[in-house]
Coordinates of C-alpha atoms in Angstrom, one line a residue:
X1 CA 72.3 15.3 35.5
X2 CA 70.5 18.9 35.6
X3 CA 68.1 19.6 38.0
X4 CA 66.9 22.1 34.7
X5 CA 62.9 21.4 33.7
X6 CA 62.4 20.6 30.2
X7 CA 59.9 22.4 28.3
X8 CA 57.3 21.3 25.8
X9 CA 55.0 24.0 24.8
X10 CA 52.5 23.7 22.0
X11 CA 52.8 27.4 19.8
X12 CA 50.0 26.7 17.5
X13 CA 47.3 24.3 16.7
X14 CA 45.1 24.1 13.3
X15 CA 42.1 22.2 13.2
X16 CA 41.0 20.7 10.1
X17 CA 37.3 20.3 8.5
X18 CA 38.0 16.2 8.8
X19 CA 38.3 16.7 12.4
X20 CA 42.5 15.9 12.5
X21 CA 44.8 18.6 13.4
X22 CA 47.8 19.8 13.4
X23 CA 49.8 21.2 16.1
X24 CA 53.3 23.1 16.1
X25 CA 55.7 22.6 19.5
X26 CA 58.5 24.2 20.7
X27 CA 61.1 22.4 22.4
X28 CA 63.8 23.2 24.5
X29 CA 67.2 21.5 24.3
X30 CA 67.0 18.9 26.8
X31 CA 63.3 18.1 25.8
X32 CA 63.9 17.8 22.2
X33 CA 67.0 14.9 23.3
X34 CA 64.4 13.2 25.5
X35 CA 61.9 13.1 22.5
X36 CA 64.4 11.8 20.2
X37 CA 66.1 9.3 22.8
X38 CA 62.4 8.0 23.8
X39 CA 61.0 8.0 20.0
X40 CA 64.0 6.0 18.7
X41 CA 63.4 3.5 21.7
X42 CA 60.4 2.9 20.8
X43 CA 60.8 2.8 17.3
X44 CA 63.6 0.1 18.1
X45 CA 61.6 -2.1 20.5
X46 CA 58.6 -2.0 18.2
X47 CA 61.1 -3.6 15.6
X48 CA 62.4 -6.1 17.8
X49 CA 59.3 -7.3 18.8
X50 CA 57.4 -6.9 15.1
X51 CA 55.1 -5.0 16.8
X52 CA 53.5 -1.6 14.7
X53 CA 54.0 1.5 16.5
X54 CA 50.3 2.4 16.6
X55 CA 49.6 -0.8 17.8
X56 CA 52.3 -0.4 20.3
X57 CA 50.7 2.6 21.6
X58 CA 46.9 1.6 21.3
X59 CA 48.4 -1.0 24.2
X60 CA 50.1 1.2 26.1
X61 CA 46.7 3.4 26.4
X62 CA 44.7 0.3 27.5
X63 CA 47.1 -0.4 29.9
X64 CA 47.0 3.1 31.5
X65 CA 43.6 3.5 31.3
X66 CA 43.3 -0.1 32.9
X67 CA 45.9 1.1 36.0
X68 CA 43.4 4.6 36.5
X69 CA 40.8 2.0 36.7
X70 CA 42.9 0.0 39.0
X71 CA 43.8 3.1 42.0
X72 CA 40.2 4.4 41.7
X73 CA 38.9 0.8 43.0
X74 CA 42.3 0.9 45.9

């Protein structure tokens, strides 16, 4: 394994008059595996389980923001 950080670095960002925007990245190498590895992980489990990827990650949020909450009251 490389002891190399991965990059992620956000080269441009549009908003838009409906609020949305779009943002441009720029990956490195080893970053843009990671992204693909983790995004088709996801993808995959969401299939298994029948689960929509927003929903997916709608949970995941909860759940973080409901461990913050969690070490703040520690």
């Amino acid at each position: 394994m490389s002891d190399e950080l991965a990059m992620i670095v956000i080269t441009d960002t549009v908003e838009h008059e409906d609020g949305s925007a779009t943002y441009t990245f720029d990956l490195d190498d080893a970053s843009s595996k990671k992204v693909t590895e983790l995004g088709l992980e996801l993808i995959i489990t969401c299939a298994a389980y029948g689960l929509d990827i927003h929903d997916a990650l709608t949970h995941l949020i909860e759940y973080g923001k409901s461990k913050e909450t969690d070490n703040d009251n520690s």
